[in-house]
Structure formats: C-alpha cells, structure tokens
Amino acid sequence: MYYYSEVLRGMRALRVVAIILGVFLALAIVMRLWALSEHNPESVATALQGSPTAHVTTKTLPDGTVETVIDDKFKHVHAIVERRGAVFHMDATMPIGEAPSHNNFSMGYSSIDQNQRSGVAHIRVVRDMSANIGIGILFAISCIIGLVTATMLGGVLAKENDGHLELAWTKPVSRERLAIASIAVDMVTIVVSQLAMFALTLIVVLMFVRPHLYANALTPWVIGLAVLAPLAWYACLTAFSASLKRGLGLVCGLGWLAALMIPSVAGATATSSSDIGRTIHSIFQPLAYIDPIAYISFHGSMESAGLQMHTVVGSIEFSTLMLLLLTVVYAALAVLQWRRVEA
C-alpha cells in the first residue's frame, strides 16, 4: 500500500484528537458530578420526602403526572411535587431556616418568597430537563475539532518536500496519484475527527438534559458548511505550501492570522460611511471570497422573519457551495504545484 505512511500520519492525528476529546469528557464529568453534589429541586424534594416525620402520599394523575404530597407537621413543611418525564414542579412551604438558597436552583423557573414576620418561605419551582437541540448545531460544534485536525495535517505535500521528496518519487505510483491519495486520506481523517466530536458532544448533552434532536430545511446546509469548512481550510494550507521545502509552520501561523483578520475587517467595514472605510472594505471583501474561514464567520440581523444568520460573504447556502468549490480548487492547485516541484 503506497499510502501507508499517510494512513499512519492520520492515525497519529486521531490519537491527538482522542486525547483532546478525552480531556473535554473528563471536564464534563467533573462538572456533572459537581452539579449533582449541589442542592437542586430534586435533591430538596428527596430530602423532604425522606424525612422520618413526613407523611407522603403518591398518586398518578390521568395525564401521567406522578404527584407526591409531603406533609410534615413536625417540621411545619408541606409540599406538592409533580414529575412527568423531564418536567419537575414543586410547590412547598417551610420555615425560612429549612429553605434552600434561590441561587442553587437552575435550568428552569424558580422563586422563593420569604415572610420574615411569620418565618415561612414559599418555594415554587418549575424545571424542564428536556431541550430542543438542532442536529446542525452539533455538527457546527464539531467544526472546531475539524479545524484543529485540518491544521495538524495541512501542508502534507510540503512535508514530503522537506527531505522526503526523493523517497516519495520512488513509490510505484505517479506524483498526481500519490498527492491525491495523501490529500484524500487526510480529508477522511478530518471527517472522522468531526464525527468523534459530534458523538462526544451528544454524550455530554445527555449527561445534563434530555435532548430532542430536530432538523429543518437549513440543517443539510449547516452540516455541509460544518464539514466542508475544515476540508477547505486543509486544502488552502496545502495549496499555499505545496511548492515549499521549508517554512510550513510559518504558513500555518500566518495563514490563521490572515484568515481571521480578513473576515473581521471585511465585516467591520461593510457599513462604513467614510471613504477610508469603503476603500478598506473593497480590498478585504474580495479576499474574503478565497478565505475558507470567512464562510464560517457569522453575523446576525433582526428582520421581519426574526433573527437571520449569514456569513461575511453571504447566505449559509451560498457559503456551503463556495466551500465545496474552494476545496476542489485548492486541492487541484496543490496537486498541480507539487507535480512541478524539483528535488
């Protein structure tokens, strides 16, 4: 297999990605354990229900809600707790000294009314642990690790130029086929890293809420945008370094600097009324069209239909198609450059 070294490089990159994702998962577990250790409406209800002096009755209502009535005359506590799926509701009265802090309640609506004269606290809590999460959002988050992987693997042909060019030419395959295979293996690695990030994000979400995943007409475009952005960025770095034998790190470093600056300046000067601002915009806006990062630089605007999201260069649909075009063009330019490189 003439691209064995390329596969090994991809595996090394995935090991680095696995370490990064492992750290994220460990942090999420720590946060979840911390949240469980804090007082929350469920723990408060469980403590009230578990009191040895409490009289507890439980019944199921016609709509499936499980209603628990807690009456503790010894502690002057009365509470009605309702649970249905991910929805939790509690209405309780108790002495102020027994009431939890309002700041401990989270992920829902809660209120604590305290009467200092009577010394009684009235607690009302409504918490819904379900959440509507778009599939496109999960893929958008995975774009981050995709860009990291693309930067690690970017400039694969320049790496061959640096002391390995003669060895690469001894392989029983044409330059073009070797270059295309190297780029293809790296692109598959980038997509695999994003799928791993997608799975990790979903696991973390499940640790905190019960998600209801949904999709709409824009979801396929958002997924395409999230997947193509790292691929286009990888192809861009490879194209700009394909003919170099030294300085790949400089290309990646300056590439990120330019890629972030171009959409920022283009967006900031888009509505400028000064001649200088319009001149700067006329320079940076065309550059944004060849900058893959510009296609994931979002801006929001309030219109009659609500919040409208678009990138520096246009709509999400247009940005997705342009990223596909840039991926193909940059990859082709990289291959064409490399076939002309001399040892």
XYZ file of C-alpha atoms in Angstrom:
343
model
C 0.000 0.000 0.000
C 1.820 3.060 -1.292
C -0.029 5.462 1.029
C 0.767 3.538 4.223
C 2.730 6.465 5.683
C -0.224 8.769 5.027
C -2.527 6.421 6.966
C -0.045 6.356 9.858
C 0.019 10.143 9.903
C -3.758 10.206 10.030
C -3.776 7.717 12.915
C -1.311 9.872 14.860
C -3.562 12.884 14.339
C -6.569 10.915 15.565
C -4.669 9.924 18.697
C -4.084 13.611 19.440
C -7.775 14.286 18.801
C -8.687 11.430 21.153
C -6.573 12.995 23.905
C -8.247 16.385 23.401
C -11.724 14.863 23.440
C -10.796 12.804 26.490
C -9.888 15.973 28.364
C -13.210 17.570 27.368
C -15.115 14.491 28.533
C -13.263 14.458 31.861
C -14.123 18.128 32.433
C -17.769 17.445 31.586
C -17.880 14.545 34.061
C -16.378 16.744 36.782
C -18.979 19.432 36.091
C -21.776 16.865 36.173
C -20.600 15.428 39.486
C -20.327 18.941 40.899
C -23.866 19.704 39.759
C -25.138 16.542 41.439
C -23.429 17.500 44.693
C -25.108 20.914 44.729
C -28.604 21.455 46.086
C -31.224 21.344 43.359
C -35.001 20.993 43.311
C -34.828 17.194 43.021
C -32.479 16.842 45.984
C -34.603 19.194 48.068
C -37.749 17.187 47.279
C -35.956 13.932 48.026
C -34.789 15.271 51.391
C -38.292 16.419 52.320
C -39.772 13.113 51.234
C -37.154 11.149 53.156
C -37.809 12.848 56.476
C -38.833 10.286 59.143
C -41.597 12.586 60.374
C -43.078 13.220 56.924
C -46.350 11.704 55.722
C -46.001 11.010 51.998
C -48.732 10.060 49.530
C -48.130 9.399 45.845
C -50.611 9.005 43.009
C -50.601 9.094 39.228
C -52.826 11.682 37.587
C -54.792 10.977 34.384
C -52.200 12.749 32.214
C -49.399 10.544 33.545
C -48.041 13.028 36.060
C -46.785 11.474 39.290
C -47.948 13.661 42.163
C -46.308 13.377 45.570
C -47.781 15.180 48.571
C -45.442 15.650 51.531
C -46.949 16.723 54.847
C -44.502 17.062 57.728
C -46.347 18.663 60.667
C -43.378 18.235 62.991
C -41.124 20.378 60.747
C -44.001 22.585 59.522
C -43.380 21.524 55.916
C -45.995 20.979 53.239
C -45.029 20.276 49.647
C -46.627 19.087 46.433
C -44.193 17.611 43.936
C -45.168 16.701 40.376
C -42.979 14.754 37.975
C -43.730 13.986 34.374
C -40.917 12.898 32.104
C -38.274 15.606 32.167
C -40.599 18.160 33.799
C -40.371 18.774 37.550
C -42.682 21.040 39.560
C -42.628 21.701 43.301
C -44.761 23.977 45.437
C -43.722 23.970 49.090
C -43.986 25.971 52.291
C -41.449 25.569 55.079
C -39.624 27.547 57.762
C -37.092 30.011 56.364
C -34.279 28.117 58.015
C -35.159 24.986 56.031
C -35.409 26.741 52.658
C -32.537 26.358 50.175
C -30.836 29.317 48.542
C -32.538 30.669 45.447
C -29.163 30.694 43.662
C -28.962 26.910 43.893
C -31.912 26.458 41.563
C -31.044 26.229 37.899
C -32.246 25.114 34.442
C -35.792 26.319 34.889
C -38.032 28.806 36.665
C -37.899 29.088 40.441
C -38.980 31.548 43.083
C -38.667 31.827 46.862
C -40.988 34.160 48.766
C -39.945 34.660 52.379
C -42.111 36.223 55.069
C -39.775 37.409 57.808
C -42.628 38.004 60.286
C -44.071 34.528 60.075
C -40.700 32.938 59.321
C -42.214 30.949 56.436
C -40.740 30.511 52.983
C -42.901 29.732 49.959
C -40.986 27.891 47.228
C -42.196 27.392 43.684
C -40.001 25.547 41.200
C -40.641 24.560 37.600
C -37.808 22.807 35.820
C -37.797 21.168 32.404
C -34.755 18.967 31.774
C -35.643 18.469 28.115
C -34.051 20.595 25.423
C -34.627 21.060 21.702
C -31.237 20.823 20.010
C -30.668 21.103 16.297
C -28.548 18.444 14.625
C -26.880 21.237 12.697
C -25.733 22.821 15.957
C -23.965 19.616 16.990
C -22.176 19.486 13.633
C -21.287 23.168 13.933
C -19.576 22.417 17.256
C -17.680 19.548 15.630
C -16.282 22.038 13.115
C -13.910 23.268 15.844
C -12.064 19.956 16.194
C -12.178 19.609 12.414
C -10.243 22.848 12.024
C -7.726 21.687 14.627
C -7.195 18.412 12.749
C -7.007 20.235 9.420
C -4.265 22.491 10.792
C -2.303 19.497 12.115
C -2.485 17.705 8.762
C -2.322 20.757 6.483
C 0.613 21.111 4.132
C 1.068 17.382 3.572
C 2.898 17.950 0.266
C 5.277 20.439 1.847
C 6.142 17.766 4.411
C 7.103 15.455 1.560
C 9.288 18.210 0.107
C 11.243 18.534 3.335
C 13.801 15.735 2.979
C 11.407 13.069 1.709
C 10.895 14.092 -1.916
C 13.306 11.571 -3.459
C 11.759 8.765 -1.369
C 8.257 9.801 -2.381
C 9.192 9.603 -6.046
C 10.397 6.015 -5.663
C 6.899 4.817 -4.880
C 5.295 2.816 -7.728
C 2.712 5.448 -8.473
C 2.518 8.776 -10.279
C 3.034 12.061 -8.462
C -0.547 13.079 -9.060
C -1.974 9.856 -7.689
C 0.287 9.997 -4.633
C -0.690 13.595 -3.939
C -4.401 12.886 -4.396
C -4.184 9.810 -2.132
C -2.371 11.795 0.575
C -4.961 14.563 0.474
C -7.861 12.065 0.430
C -6.538 10.160 3.470
C -6.111 13.410 5.391
C -9.607 14.578 4.488
C -11.103 11.294 5.687
C -9.186 11.734 8.952
C -10.633 15.232 9.366
C -14.193 13.972 8.852
C -13.627 11.105 11.316
C -12.406 13.577 13.941
C -15.570 15.615 13.464
C -17.792 12.572 13.828
C -15.976 11.756 17.078
C -16.589 15.306 18.301
C -20.250 15.021 17.282
C -20.608 11.835 19.341
C -18.828 13.372 22.339
C -20.999 16.493 22.233
C -24.132 14.358 22.181
C -22.858 12.322 25.161
C -22.151 15.497 27.147
C -25.604 16.860 26.329
C -27.182 13.610 27.530
C -25.319 13.985 30.808
C -27.181 17.228 31.581
C -30.508 17.212 29.708
C -32.817 15.010 27.692
C -32.337 16.307 24.160
C -34.931 16.291 21.430
C -32.937 16.416 18.206
C -34.583 18.188 15.319
C -33.798 19.167 11.750
C -35.246 21.696 9.362
C -34.725 22.827 5.792
C -31.486 24.591 6.727
C -29.945 21.613 8.550
C -28.339 19.923 5.477
C -26.698 23.229 4.543
C -25.382 23.761 8.077
C -23.982 20.223 8.147
C -22.353 20.787 4.771
C -20.899 24.065 5.985
C -19.504 22.462 9.148
C -17.934 19.541 7.287
C -16.596 21.474 4.309
C -15.032 24.357 6.257
C -12.183 22.234 7.741
C -11.684 20.456 4.411
C -11.425 23.762 2.563
C -9.044 25.104 5.195
C -6.873 21.994 4.899
C -6.835 22.308 1.097
C -5.968 26.013 1.399
C -2.963 25.355 3.660
C -1.827 22.535 1.373
C -2.133 24.674 -1.763
C -0.193 27.616 -0.311
C 2.635 25.338 0.859
C 2.790 22.671 -1.871
C 5.895 24.142 -3.520
C 7.762 24.928 -0.286
C 10.568 22.866 1.202
C 10.799 24.891 4.415
C 8.564 27.155 6.463
C 5.348 25.133 6.718
C 4.855 26.282 10.310
C 5.104 29.891 9.180
C 2.474 29.286 6.509
C 0.061 27.773 9.059
C 0.678 30.523 11.615
C 0.371 33.426 9.196
C -2.470 31.613 7.449
C -4.568 31.624 10.611
C -3.688 35.268 11.268
C -4.782 36.314 7.795
C -7.822 34.016 7.773
C -9.156 35.558 10.985
C -8.264 39.145 10.113
C -9.784 39.206 6.617
C -13.425 38.457 7.578
C -13.155 40.622 10.690
C -12.041 43.677 8.713
C -14.460 42.963 5.854
C -17.388 42.673 8.260
C -16.393 45.702 10.326
C -16.147 47.982 7.279
C -19.221 46.652 5.448
C -21.419 49.558 6.566
C -18.697 52.193 6.798
C -19.675 55.652 5.558
C -16.149 57.041 5.279
C -14.032 56.878 2.142
C -11.230 55.106 4.012
C -13.617 52.501 5.389
C -15.129 51.819 1.951
C -11.664 51.550 0.434
C -10.572 49.053 3.073
C -13.765 47.080 2.545
C -13.224 46.964 -1.221
C -9.821 45.377 -0.574
C -10.740 42.868 2.119
C -14.162 41.773 0.838
C -12.755 40.144 -2.336
C -10.105 38.420 -0.190
C -12.883 37.017 1.965
C -14.184 35.041 -1.006
C -10.976 32.961 -1.097
C -10.710 32.640 2.683
C -12.420 29.443 3.971
C -12.678 30.867 7.494
C -14.781 33.765 6.187
C -17.527 31.289 5.311
C -17.972 30.319 8.968
C -17.745 33.889 10.317
C -21.378 34.556 11.189
C -23.298 37.751 11.696
C -26.898 38.131 12.835
C -29.511 40.688 11.903
C -33.077 41.238 13.017
C -35.550 41.140 10.133
C -39.296 40.779 9.857
C -38.954 36.977 9.885
C -36.824 37.011 13.018
C -33.114 36.570 13.596
C -31.374 35.953 10.281
C -27.891 34.419 10.290
C -25.458 34.844 7.434
C -21.716 34.763 6.901
C -19.411 37.576 5.868
C -19.759 36.501 2.243
C -23.465 35.710 2.060
C -26.129 33.174 2.971
C -25.428 29.794 4.521
C -26.435 28.051 1.290
C -24.067 30.189 -0.788
C -21.260 29.735 1.736
C -21.645 25.933 1.651
C -21.426 25.814 -2.136
C -18.424 28.151 -2.147
C -16.613 25.996 0.421
C -17.134 22.965 -1.819
C -15.708 24.917 -4.739
C -12.731 26.164 -2.717
C -11.978 22.624 -1.507
C -11.815 21.313 -5.071
C -9.874 24.303 -6.434
C -7.299 24.450 -3.632
C -6.748 20.669 -3.753
C -6.268 20.821 -7.543
C -3.821 23.727 -7.230
C -1.854 21.807 -4.618
C -1.543 18.747 -6.865
C -0.591 20.846 -9.916
C 2.090 22.679 -7.938
C 3.578 19.546 -6.447
C 3.973 17.807 -9.792
C 6.332 20.634 -10.824
C 8.490 20.554 -7.697
C 12.116 19.592 -8.314
C 14.356 17.840 -5.811
